[in-house]
Amino acid sequence: MIYTVTFNPAIDYVVRLDCELKVGDVNRARGEDCVLGGKGINVSGVLAELGCESVALGFVAGETGAWLERGLAAQGLKTDFVHLEHGMTRINVKIKAEKETELNGAGPDIPEGAMQALETKLDRLQKDDILILAGSIPASLAQTTYERLLARLEGRGVRAVVDATRDLLVNVLRYRPFLIKPNNHELSEIVGIKLTNDNEVVTAAKMLQEKGARNVLVSMAGDGALLLDEQGGVHRIGCPKGTVVNSVGAGDSMVAGFVAGYQQSGGNYDTALRLGTACGSATAFSLGLATRQDIEKLLKTI
């Protein structure tokens, strides 16, 4: 089974304007949408499009949390959230006008008891289950939270996938995560060297492997992606043609596609990389998360 964790899920209230946002005045929207999300939830959504079942874990609070939970169930996603006694699941306001403006909510505080409840759920994971940790850690939790969870699972054969930045990523390498997914700019920041070509990216990825990562998937936006697998193989793929209209969720979609491709092919890294690239691109070329139809269309061009 695949499990995703979203520490601070959100309801994105997306408002579209025909003109520039007028600060201090009344603005009339031409349309609006509510999108249920968070990085782990995005991964679960794309996995569902690919026919892979997953369970979305994390924390919800208040009426907004109940709404989010019902909405995900209506989409066919399985959830097993910890319900917080205080606060409310955040609402992020996304104003799409001539310039895009965002106002992101803080979300509820997560007390120690709630973390322990999440750990109890993780204790049920079995050998070869996949746990996907994606995104930042809320301010109410220690920045060592990823380390805490992976230390608890150490030695049990659970395959961890970590999509995070800087210290959050580097500090979990000693727990030998199955997959990490920095982009090329994040990888540059980690190794302290500007990466200008594939050879330099491979060298930097090997440095993270030496610290414990089993597989390193480096996304490079319009330049495609590069995978260094745990057998030492280097896999390089370009990006399909299309117009980028949305960067939100593209990385989450790539993670979902890679994991689904790896599972469905019996561990073939080329298949996993192709499907991951198709999923990431399909989301980038769409206003929302990738659909199966768009993914399959792009797969034929890669």
Short mmCIF file of N, CA, C and O in Angstrom, two decimals, residues 10-139:
data_model
loop_
_atom_site.label_atom_id
_atom_site.label_comp_id
_atom_site.label_asym_id
_atom_site.label_seq_id
_atom_site.Cartn_x
_atom_site.Cartn_y
_atom_site.Cartn_z
N ALA A 10 -4.98 21.99 2.74
CA ALA A 10 -5.62 23.29 2.54
C ALA A 10 -6.77 23.19 1.56
O ALA A 10 -6.82 22.30 0.71
N ILE A 11 -7.68 24.12 1.69
CA ILE A 11 -8.69 24.38 0.66
C ILE A 11 -8.24 25.64 -0.06
O ILE A 11 -8.13 26.71 0.56
N ASP A 12 -7.92 25.52 -1.33
CA ASP A 12 -7.51 26.67 -2.12
C ASP A 12 -8.75 27.32 -2.74
O ASP A 12 -9.45 26.70 -3.55
N TYR A 13 -9.02 28.56 -2.33
CA TYR A 13 -10.12 29.32 -2.92
C TYR A 13 -9.53 30.16 -4.04
O TYR A 13 -8.80 31.13 -3.79
N VAL A 14 -9.80 29.76 -5.27
CA VAL A 14 -9.20 30.38 -6.44
C VAL A 14 -10.19 31.36 -7.06
O VAL A 14 -11.30 30.98 -7.45
N VAL A 15 -9.80 32.62 -7.13
CA VAL A 15 -10.66 33.68 -7.66
C VAL A 15 -10.03 34.22 -8.94
O VAL A 15 -8.85 34.56 -8.98
N ARG A 16 -10.85 34.32 -10.00
CA ARG A 16 -10.35 34.83 -11.28
C ARG A 16 -10.95 36.20 -11.58
O ARG A 16 -12.19 36.38 -11.51
N LEU A 17 -10.09 37.16 -11.88
CA LEU A 17 -10.52 38.52 -12.21
C LEU A 17 -10.22 38.82 -13.68
O LEU A 17 -9.26 38.27 -14.25
N ASP A 18 -11.00 39.69 -14.26
CA ASP A 18 -10.77 40.10 -15.66
C ASP A 18 -9.74 41.22 -15.77
O ASP A 18 -9.27 41.55 -16.85
N CYS A 19 -9.44 41.85 -14.66
CA CYS A 19 -8.54 43.00 -14.69
C CYS A 19 -7.59 42.93 -13.51
O CYS A 19 -7.59 41.97 -12.74
N GLU A 20 -6.78 43.94 -13.39
CA GLU A 20 -5.81 44.00 -12.30
C GLU A 20 -6.52 44.09 -10.95
O GLU A 20 -7.57 44.73 -10.81
N LEU A 21 -5.95 43.44 -9.95
CA LEU A 21 -6.49 43.51 -8.59
C LEU A 21 -6.36 44.94 -8.07
O LEU A 21 -5.28 45.53 -8.09
N LYS A 22 -7.48 45.50 -7.57
CA LYS A 22 -7.46 46.85 -7.03
C LYS A 22 -7.45 46.78 -5.51
O LYS A 22 -8.47 46.45 -4.89
N VAL A 23 -6.31 47.08 -4.94
CA VAL A 23 -6.16 47.02 -3.49
C VAL A 23 -6.95 48.17 -2.85
O VAL A 23 -6.89 49.31 -3.31
N GLY A 24 -7.72 47.87 -1.80
CA GLY A 24 -8.52 48.88 -1.12
C GLY A 24 -9.82 49.21 -1.80
O GLY A 24 -10.50 50.17 -1.43
N ASP A 25 -10.21 48.40 -2.80
CA ASP A 25 -11.45 48.65 -3.53
C ASP A 25 -12.21 47.33 -3.66
O ASP A 25 -11.70 46.27 -3.32
N VAL A 26 -13.45 47.41 -4.15
CA VAL A 26 -14.25 46.20 -4.39
C VAL A 26 -13.85 45.60 -5.73
O VAL A 26 -13.82 46.31 -6.75
N ASN A 27 -13.54 44.31 -5.74
CA ASN A 27 -13.19 43.61 -6.97
C ASN A 27 -14.26 42.56 -7.27
O ASN A 27 -14.66 41.81 -6.38
N ARG A 28 -14.73 42.52 -8.51
CA ARG A 28 -15.76 41.57 -8.91
C ARG A 28 -15.10 40.39 -9.64
O ARG A 28 -14.41 40.57 -10.64
N ALA A 29 -15.33 39.19 -9.12
CA ALA A 29 -14.74 38.00 -9.75
C ALA A 29 -15.57 37.58 -10.95
O ALA A 29 -16.79 37.73 -10.97
N ARG A 30 -14.90 37.02 -11.95
CA ARG A 30 -15.63 36.43 -13.08
C ARG A 30 -15.80 34.93 -12.90
O ARG A 30 -16.46 34.26 -13.69
N GLY A 31 -15.20 34.39 -11.84
CA GLY A 31 -15.35 32.97 -11.57
C GLY A 31 -14.50 32.57 -10.38
O GLY A 31 -13.57 33.29 -10.00
N GLU A 32 -14.88 31.46 -9.76
CA GLU A 32 -14.09 30.97 -8.65
C GLU A 32 -14.19 29.45 -8.56
O GLU A 32 -15.15 28.85 -9.06
N ASP A 33 -13.19 28.85 -7.92
CA ASP A 33 -13.16 27.41 -7.71
C ASP A 33 -12.61 27.13 -6.31
O ASP A 33 -11.87 27.96 -5.74
N CYS A 34 -12.94 25.98 -5.78
CA CYS A 34 -12.35 25.49 -4.54
C CYS A 34 -11.58 24.21 -4.86
O CYS A 34 -12.17 23.26 -5.41
N VAL A 35 -10.31 24.19 -4.56
CA VAL A 35 -9.45 23.05 -4.86
C VAL A 35 -8.93 22.49 -3.54
O VAL A 35 -8.40 23.23 -2.70
N LEU A 36 -9.10 21.20 -3.33
CA LEU A 36 -8.64 20.54 -2.11
C LEU A 36 -7.22 20.04 -2.33
O LEU A 36 -6.96 19.30 -3.28
N GLY A 37 -6.31 20.43 -1.44
CA GLY A 37 -4.94 20.06 -1.74
C GLY A 37 -3.99 20.06 -0.57
O GLY A 37 -4.36 20.03 0.60
N GLY A 38 -2.72 20.14 -0.93
CA GLY A 38 -1.60 19.87 -0.07
C GLY A 38 -0.76 18.86 -0.82
O GLY A 38 -1.28 18.06 -1.61
N LYS A 39 0.55 18.88 -0.64
CA LYS A 39 1.43 18.10 -1.51
C LYS A 39 1.13 16.60 -1.46
O LYS A 39 1.04 15.93 -2.50
N GLY A 40 0.97 16.04 -0.28
CA GLY A 40 0.68 14.62 -0.19
C GLY A 40 -0.66 14.28 -0.82
O GLY A 40 -0.81 13.25 -1.50
N ILE A 41 -1.66 15.14 -0.61
CA ILE A 41 -2.98 14.93 -1.20
C ILE A 41 -2.90 15.00 -2.71
O ILE A 41 -3.56 14.23 -3.43
N ASN A 42 -2.09 15.91 -3.25
CA ASN A 42 -1.88 15.97 -4.69
C ASN A 42 -1.32 14.65 -5.21
O ASN A 42 -1.75 14.15 -6.27
N VAL A 43 -0.36 14.09 -4.50
CA VAL A 43 0.22 12.81 -4.90
C VAL A 43 -0.86 11.73 -4.92
O VAL A 43 -0.98 10.96 -5.88
N SER A 44 -1.67 11.68 -3.87
CA SER A 44 -2.74 10.69 -3.81
C SER A 44 -3.73 10.86 -4.97
O SER A 44 -4.22 9.87 -5.54
N GLY A 45 -4.02 12.11 -5.32
CA GLY A 45 -4.95 12.37 -6.42
C GLY A 45 -4.44 11.85 -7.75
O GLY A 45 -5.20 11.23 -8.52
N VAL A 46 -3.17 12.06 -8.05
CA VAL A 46 -2.61 11.58 -9.32
C VAL A 46 -2.44 10.06 -9.29
O VAL A 46 -2.67 9.39 -10.31
N LEU A 47 -2.09 9.51 -8.14
CA LEU A 47 -2.03 8.05 -8.03
C LEU A 47 -3.39 7.43 -8.38
O LEU A 47 -3.46 6.40 -9.07
N ALA A 48 -4.47 8.06 -7.92
CA ALA A 48 -5.81 7.54 -8.22
C ALA A 48 -6.08 7.58 -9.72
O ALA A 48 -6.68 6.66 -10.28
N GLU A 49 -5.62 8.64 -10.40
CA GLU A 49 -5.78 8.72 -11.85
C GLU A 49 -5.07 7.58 -12.55
O GLU A 49 -5.48 7.12 -13.62
N LEU A 50 -3.99 7.09 -11.94
CA LEU A 50 -3.18 6.03 -12.54
C LEU A 50 -3.61 4.64 -12.09
O LEU A 50 -2.96 3.64 -12.42
N GLY A 51 -4.69 4.58 -11.32
CA GLY A 51 -5.19 3.29 -10.87
C GLY A 51 -4.45 2.72 -9.69
O GLY A 51 -4.54 1.50 -9.43
N CYS A 52 -3.72 3.55 -8.95
CA CYS A 52 -2.97 3.10 -7.76
C CYS A 52 -3.70 3.57 -6.50
O CYS A 52 -3.89 4.77 -6.31
N GLU A 53 -4.06 2.64 -5.67
CA GLU A 53 -4.73 3.00 -4.42
C GLU A 53 -3.72 3.55 -3.42
O GLU A 53 -2.59 3.07 -3.34
N SER A 54 -4.14 4.53 -2.65
CA SER A 54 -3.28 5.07 -1.60
C SER A 54 -4.17 5.50 -0.44
O SER A 54 -5.39 5.59 -0.56
N VAL A 55 -3.54 5.78 0.69
CA VAL A 55 -4.23 6.32 1.85
C VAL A 55 -3.57 7.65 2.20
O VAL A 55 -2.36 7.71 2.41
N ALA A 56 -4.37 8.71 2.25
CA ALA A 56 -3.85 10.03 2.59
C ALA A 56 -3.92 10.23 4.10
O ALA A 56 -5.01 10.17 4.69
N LEU A 57 -2.78 10.44 4.72
CA LEU A 57 -2.68 10.68 6.15
C LEU A 57 -2.37 12.16 6.38
O LEU A 57 -1.96 12.88 5.47
N GLY A 58 -2.54 12.59 7.62
CA GLY A 58 -2.22 13.98 7.97
C GLY A 58 -3.16 14.48 9.05
O GLY A 58 -3.67 13.69 9.84
N PHE A 59 -3.38 15.78 9.07
CA PHE A 59 -4.16 16.40 10.14
C PHE A 59 -5.23 17.32 9.55
O PHE A 59 -4.95 18.09 8.62
N VAL A 60 -6.44 17.24 10.10
CA VAL A 60 -7.51 18.16 9.72
C VAL A 60 -8.16 18.70 10.98
O VAL A 60 -8.09 18.08 12.05
N ALA A 61 -8.80 19.87 10.85
CA ALA A 61 -9.42 20.51 12.02
C ALA A 61 -10.64 21.31 11.60
O ALA A 61 -10.67 21.90 10.52
N GLY A 62 -11.64 21.35 12.47
CA GLY A 62 -12.79 22.22 12.29
C GLY A 62 -13.67 21.86 11.10
O GLY A 62 -13.53 20.80 10.47
N GLU A 63 -14.61 22.76 10.79
CA GLU A 63 -15.55 22.53 9.70
C GLU A 63 -14.86 22.50 8.34
O GLU A 63 -15.27 21.78 7.43
N THR A 64 -13.81 23.31 8.19
CA THR A 64 -13.09 23.27 6.91
C THR A 64 -12.41 21.92 6.73
O THR A 64 -12.32 21.39 5.61
N GLY A 65 -11.91 21.35 7.82
CA GLY A 65 -11.30 20.03 7.74
C GLY A 65 -12.33 18.97 7.37
O GLY A 65 -12.04 18.06 6.57
N ALA A 66 -13.53 19.08 7.95
CA ALA A 66 -14.60 18.12 7.62
C ALA A 66 -15.00 18.24 6.15
O ALA A 66 -15.26 17.24 5.47
N TRP A 67 -15.04 19.48 5.66
CA TRP A 67 -15.37 19.71 4.26
C TRP A 67 -14.31 19.10 3.36
O TRP A 67 -14.63 18.41 2.37
N LEU A 68 -13.06 19.33 3.68
CA LEU A 68 -11.97 18.77 2.89
C LEU A 68 -12.04 17.24 2.87
O LEU A 68 -11.89 16.61 1.83
N GLU A 69 -12.31 16.66 4.03
CA GLU A 69 -12.37 15.20 4.14
C GLU A 69 -13.52 14.64 3.29
O GLU A 69 -13.35 13.64 2.58
N ARG A 70 -14.67 15.29 3.35
CA ARG A 70 -15.81 14.84 2.54
C ARG A 70 -15.52 15.00 1.04
O ARG A 70 -15.88 14.14 0.23
N GLY A 71 -14.86 16.09 0.71
CA GLY A 71 -14.55 16.33 -0.70
C GLY A 71 -13.60 15.30 -1.27
O GLY A 71 -13.77 14.83 -2.40
N LEU A 72 -12.61 14.91 -0.50
CA LEU A 72 -11.66 13.90 -0.97
C LEU A 72 -12.35 12.55 -1.10
O LEU A 72 -12.08 11.80 -2.05
N ALA A 73 -13.25 12.24 -0.17
CA ALA A 73 -14.00 10.99 -0.26
C ALA A 73 -14.86 10.98 -1.52
O ALA A 73 -14.98 9.95 -2.20
N ALA A 74 -15.45 12.13 -1.86
CA ALA A 74 -16.27 12.22 -3.07
C ALA A 74 -15.43 12.01 -4.33
O ALA A 74 -15.94 11.56 -5.36
N GLN A 75 -14.14 12.34 -4.23
CA GLN A 75 -13.23 12.12 -5.36
C GLN A 75 -12.72 10.68 -5.42
O GLN A 75 -11.98 10.31 -6.32
N GLY A 76 -13.11 9.88 -4.43
CA GLY A 76 -12.70 8.48 -4.42
C GLY A 76 -11.40 8.22 -3.71
O GLY A 76 -10.83 7.12 -3.83
N LEU A 77 -10.89 9.20 -2.95
CA LEU A 77 -9.62 9.02 -2.25
C LEU A 77 -9.87 8.48 -0.84
O LEU A 77 -10.79 8.89 -0.15
N LYS A 78 -9.02 7.55 -0.43
CA LYS A 78 -9.07 7.04 0.93
C LYS A 78 -8.26 7.94 1.84
O LYS A 78 -7.14 8.32 1.50
N THR A 79 -8.81 8.28 2.99
CA THR A 79 -8.10 9.12 3.96
C THR A 79 -8.16 8.49 5.33
O THR A 79 -9.05 7.70 5.64
N ASP A 80 -7.19 8.84 6.15
CA ASP A 80 -7.18 8.39 7.55
C ASP A 80 -6.51 9.50 8.37
O ASP A 80 -5.45 9.32 8.96
N PHE A 81 -7.16 10.66 8.40
CA PHE A 81 -6.59 11.84 9.04
C PHE A 81 -6.71 11.77 10.56
O PHE A 81 -7.64 11.17 11.11
N VAL A 82 -5.78 12.44 11.22
CA VAL A 82 -5.90 12.72 12.65
C VAL A 82 -6.74 13.98 12.79
O VAL A 82 -6.47 15.00 12.14
N HIS A 83 -7.78 13.93 13.61
CA HIS A 83 -8.68 15.08 13.79
C HIS A 83 -8.23 15.90 15.01
O HIS A 83 -8.19 15.39 16.12
N LEU A 84 -7.88 17.15 14.75
CA LEU A 84 -7.42 18.03 15.81
C LEU A 84 -8.61 18.66 16.54
O LEU A 84 -9.63 18.97 15.93
N GLU A 85 -8.46 18.87 17.84
CA GLU A 85 -9.56 19.41 18.64
C GLU A 85 -9.74 20.91 18.47
O GLU A 85 -10.83 21.44 18.68
N HIS A 86 -8.67 21.61 18.10
CA HIS A 86 -8.73 23.07 18.02
C HIS A 86 -8.26 23.55 16.65
O HIS A 86 -7.50 22.88 15.97
N GLY A 87 -8.72 24.75 16.30
CA GLY A 87 -8.28 25.36 15.05
C GLY A 87 -9.12 24.92 13.87
O GLY A 87 -10.18 24.30 14.00
N MET A 88 -8.66 25.26 12.68
CA MET A 88 -9.36 24.91 11.45
C MET A 88 -8.35 24.66 10.34
O MET A 88 -7.28 25.28 10.29
N THR A 89 -8.67 23.71 9.48
CA THR A 89 -7.87 23.48 8.29
C THR A 89 -7.83 24.78 7.48
O THR A 89 -8.86 25.45 7.31
N ARG A 90 -6.68 25.14 7.00
CA ARG A 90 -6.49 26.46 6.40
C ARG A 90 -7.18 26.62 5.05
O ARG A 90 -7.40 25.64 4.33
N ILE A 91 -7.49 27.86 4.74
CA ILE A 91 -7.98 28.25 3.42
C ILE A 91 -6.95 29.18 2.81
O ILE A 91 -6.53 30.16 3.44
N ASN A 92 -6.50 28.86 1.61
CA ASN A 92 -5.58 29.71 0.88
C ASN A 92 -6.34 30.45 -0.21
O ASN A 92 -7.10 29.83 -0.97
N VAL A 93 -6.17 31.74 -0.30
CA VAL A 93 -6.84 32.54 -1.33
C VAL A 93 -5.86 32.79 -2.47
O VAL A 93 -4.77 33.33 -2.26
N LYS A 94 -6.24 32.36 -3.67
CA LYS A 94 -5.39 32.52 -4.86
C LYS A 94 -6.12 33.45 -5.83
O LYS A 94 -7.17 33.08 -6.38
N ILE A 95 -5.60 34.63 -6.01
CA ILE A 95 -6.24 35.61 -6.89
C ILE A 95 -5.50 35.62 -8.23
O ILE A 95 -4.31 35.97 -8.30
N LYS A 96 -6.20 35.21 -9.27
CA LYS A 96 -5.61 35.15 -10.61
C LYS A 96 -6.12 36.34 -11.42
O LYS A 96 -7.27 36.35 -11.88
N ALA A 97 -5.27 37.35 -11.54
CA ALA A 97 -5.59 38.55 -12.30
C ALA A 97 -4.45 38.80 -13.27
O ALA A 97 -3.82 37.85 -13.74
N GLU A 98 -4.15 40.06 -13.59
CA GLU A 98 -3.00 40.33 -14.46
C GLU A 98 -1.73 39.81 -13.79
O GLU A 98 -0.81 39.31 -14.45
N LYS A 99 -1.66 39.95 -12.47
CA LYS A 99 -0.61 39.33 -11.68
C LYS A 99 -1.28 38.40 -10.68
O LYS A 99 -2.39 38.65 -10.23
N GLU A 100 -0.59 37.31 -10.35
CA GLU A 100 -1.17 36.34 -9.42
C GLU A 100 -0.79 36.71 -7.99
O GLU A 100 0.37 36.98 -7.68
N THR A 101 -1.79 36.73 -7.11
CA THR A 101 -1.58 37.07 -5.70
C THR A 101 -2.08 35.92 -4.84
O THR A 101 -3.15 35.37 -5.12
N GLU A 102 -1.33 35.57 -3.82
CA GLU A 102 -1.72 34.48 -2.94
C GLU A 102 -1.73 34.95 -1.49
O GLU A 102 -0.88 35.73 -1.07
N LEU A 103 -2.71 34.48 -0.75
CA LEU A 103 -2.76 34.71 0.69
C LEU A 103 -2.99 33.34 1.33
O LEU A 103 -4.09 32.79 1.29
N ASN A 104 -1.93 32.77 1.89
CA ASN A 104 -1.98 31.42 2.43
C ASN A 104 -2.26 31.43 3.92
O ASN A 104 -1.61 32.15 4.68
N GLY A 105 -3.21 30.61 4.34
CA GLY A 105 -3.53 30.50 5.75
C GLY A 105 -2.43 29.80 6.53
O GLY A 105 -1.59 29.09 5.96
N ALA A 106 -2.44 29.99 7.84
CA ALA A 106 -1.40 29.39 8.69
C ALA A 106 -1.71 27.94 9.02
O ALA A 106 -0.80 27.12 9.14
N GLY A 107 -2.97 27.60 9.18
CA GLY A 107 -3.34 26.25 9.58
C GLY A 107 -3.29 26.08 11.09
O GLY A 107 -2.77 26.92 11.82
N PRO A 108 -3.83 24.97 11.59
CA PRO A 108 -3.92 24.75 13.03
C PRO A 108 -2.59 24.30 13.63
O PRO A 108 -1.73 23.75 12.92
N ASP A 109 -2.41 24.53 14.92
CA ASP A 109 -1.26 23.98 15.63
C ASP A 109 -1.45 22.47 15.79
O ASP A 109 -2.57 21.98 15.97
N ILE A 110 -0.35 21.75 15.73
CA ILE A 110 -0.40 20.29 15.86
C ILE A 110 0.27 19.91 17.17
O ILE A 110 1.50 20.01 17.30
N PRO A 111 -0.49 19.52 18.18
CA PRO A 111 0.09 19.20 19.49
C PRO A 111 0.79 17.84 19.47
O PRO A 111 0.62 17.03 18.55
N GLU A 112 1.57 17.58 20.51
CA GLU A 112 2.33 16.33 20.60
C GLU A 112 1.40 15.11 20.56
O GLU A 112 1.74 14.09 19.95
N GLY A 113 0.24 15.19 21.20
CA GLY A 113 -0.68 14.07 21.19
C GLY A 113 -1.13 13.68 19.79
O GLY A 113 -1.31 12.50 19.48
N ALA A 114 -1.30 14.69 18.93
CA ALA A 114 -1.70 14.42 17.55
C ALA A 114 -0.57 13.76 16.77
O ALA A 114 -0.81 12.86 15.95
N MET A 115 0.65 14.19 17.03
CA MET A 115 1.80 13.54 16.38
C MET A 115 1.89 12.07 16.80
O MET A 115 2.16 11.18 15.98
N GLN A 116 1.64 11.81 18.06
CA GLN A 116 1.68 10.43 18.53
C GLN A 116 0.57 9.60 17.87
O GLN A 116 0.77 8.42 17.56
N ALA A 117 -0.58 10.22 17.63
CA ALA A 117 -1.67 9.53 16.95
C ALA A 117 -1.28 9.19 15.51
O ALA A 117 -1.60 8.10 15.00
N LEU A 118 -0.58 10.11 14.84
CA LEU A 118 -0.09 9.83 13.50
C LEU A 118 0.92 8.68 13.52
O LEU A 118 0.88 7.78 12.67
N GLU A 119 1.82 8.70 14.50
CA GLU A 119 2.80 7.63 14.60
C GLU A 119 2.14 6.27 14.82
O GLU A 119 2.59 5.25 14.29
N THR A 120 1.06 6.24 15.58
CA THR A 120 0.33 5.00 15.78
C THR A 120 -0.22 4.46 14.46
O THR A 120 -0.17 3.25 14.20
N LYS A 121 -0.69 5.35 13.61
CA LYS A 121 -1.16 4.93 12.29
C LYS A 121 0.00 4.41 11.45
O LYS A 121 -0.14 3.40 10.73
N LEU A 122 1.16 5.06 11.54
CA LEU A 122 2.32 4.62 10.76
C LEU A 122 2.86 3.28 11.25
O LEU A 122 3.50 2.55 10.49
N ASP A 123 2.61 2.96 12.50
CA ASP A 123 3.07 1.67 13.04
C ASP A 123 2.42 0.49 12.33
O ASP A 123 2.90 -0.64 12.43
N ARG A 124 1.32 0.73 11.61
CA ARG A 124 0.63 -0.35 10.90
C ARG A 124 1.28 -0.66 9.56
O ARG A 124 0.92 -1.65 8.92
N LEU A 125 2.19 0.18 9.10
CA LEU A 125 2.79 -0.05 7.79
C LEU A 125 3.60 -1.34 7.78
O LEU A 125 4.24 -1.70 8.78
N GLN A 126 3.57 -2.03 6.63
CA GLN A 126 4.22 -3.32 6.48
C GLN A 126 5.44 -3.20 5.56
O GLN A 126 5.64 -2.19 4.89
N LYS A 127 6.21 -4.27 5.51
CA LYS A 127 7.37 -4.34 4.61
C LYS A 127 6.91 -4.10 3.16
O LYS A 127 5.90 -4.61 2.72
N ASP A 128 7.67 -3.28 2.46
CA ASP A 128 7.45 -2.91 1.06
C ASP A 128 6.30 -1.90 0.87
O ASP A 128 6.02 -1.51 -0.27
N ASP A 129 5.62 -1.49 1.93
CA ASP A 129 4.72 -0.35 1.81
C ASP A 129 5.54 0.88 1.47
O ASP A 129 6.74 0.96 1.78
N ILE A 130 4.90 1.84 0.82
CA ILE A 130 5.58 3.09 0.44
C ILE A 130 4.98 4.25 1.22
O ILE A 130 3.76 4.41 1.27
N LEU A 131 5.84 5.05 1.84
CA LEU A 131 5.42 6.23 2.59
C LEU A 131 5.99 7.46 1.91
O LEU A 131 7.21 7.58 1.75
N ILE A 132 5.12 8.38 1.49
CA ILE A 132 5.55 9.58 0.77
C ILE A 132 5.41 10.79 1.68
O ILE A 132 4.32 11.13 2.13
N LEU A 133 6.54 11.43 1.98
CA LEU A 133 6.59 12.65 2.78
C LEU A 133 6.95 13.80 1.84
O LEU A 133 8.00 13.78 1.20
N ALA A 134 6.07 14.79 1.77
CA ALA A 134 6.29 15.87 0.81
C ALA A 134 5.99 17.22 1.43
O ALA A 134 5.00 17.37 2.15
N GLY A 135 6.85 18.18 1.14
CA GLY A 135 6.58 19.55 1.54
C GLY A 135 7.26 19.98 2.82
O GLY A 135 8.09 19.27 3.39
N SER A 136 6.88 21.15 3.29
CA SER A 136 7.49 21.75 4.47
C SER A 136 6.82 21.25 5.74
O SER A 136 5.77 20.61 5.71
N ILE A 137 7.43 21.58 6.87
CA ILE A 137 6.90 21.22 8.18
C ILE A 137 6.22 22.46 8.78
O ILE A 137 6.80 23.55 8.79
N PRO A 138 4.99 22.35 9.30
CA PRO A 138 4.32 23.51 9.91
C PRO A 138 5.13 24.07 11.08
O PRO A 138 5.89 23.35 11.73
N ALA A 139 4.93 25.34 11.36
CA ALA A 139 5.70 26.02 12.41
C ALA A 139 5.48 25.41 13.78
O ALA A 139 6.35 25.51 14.66
#
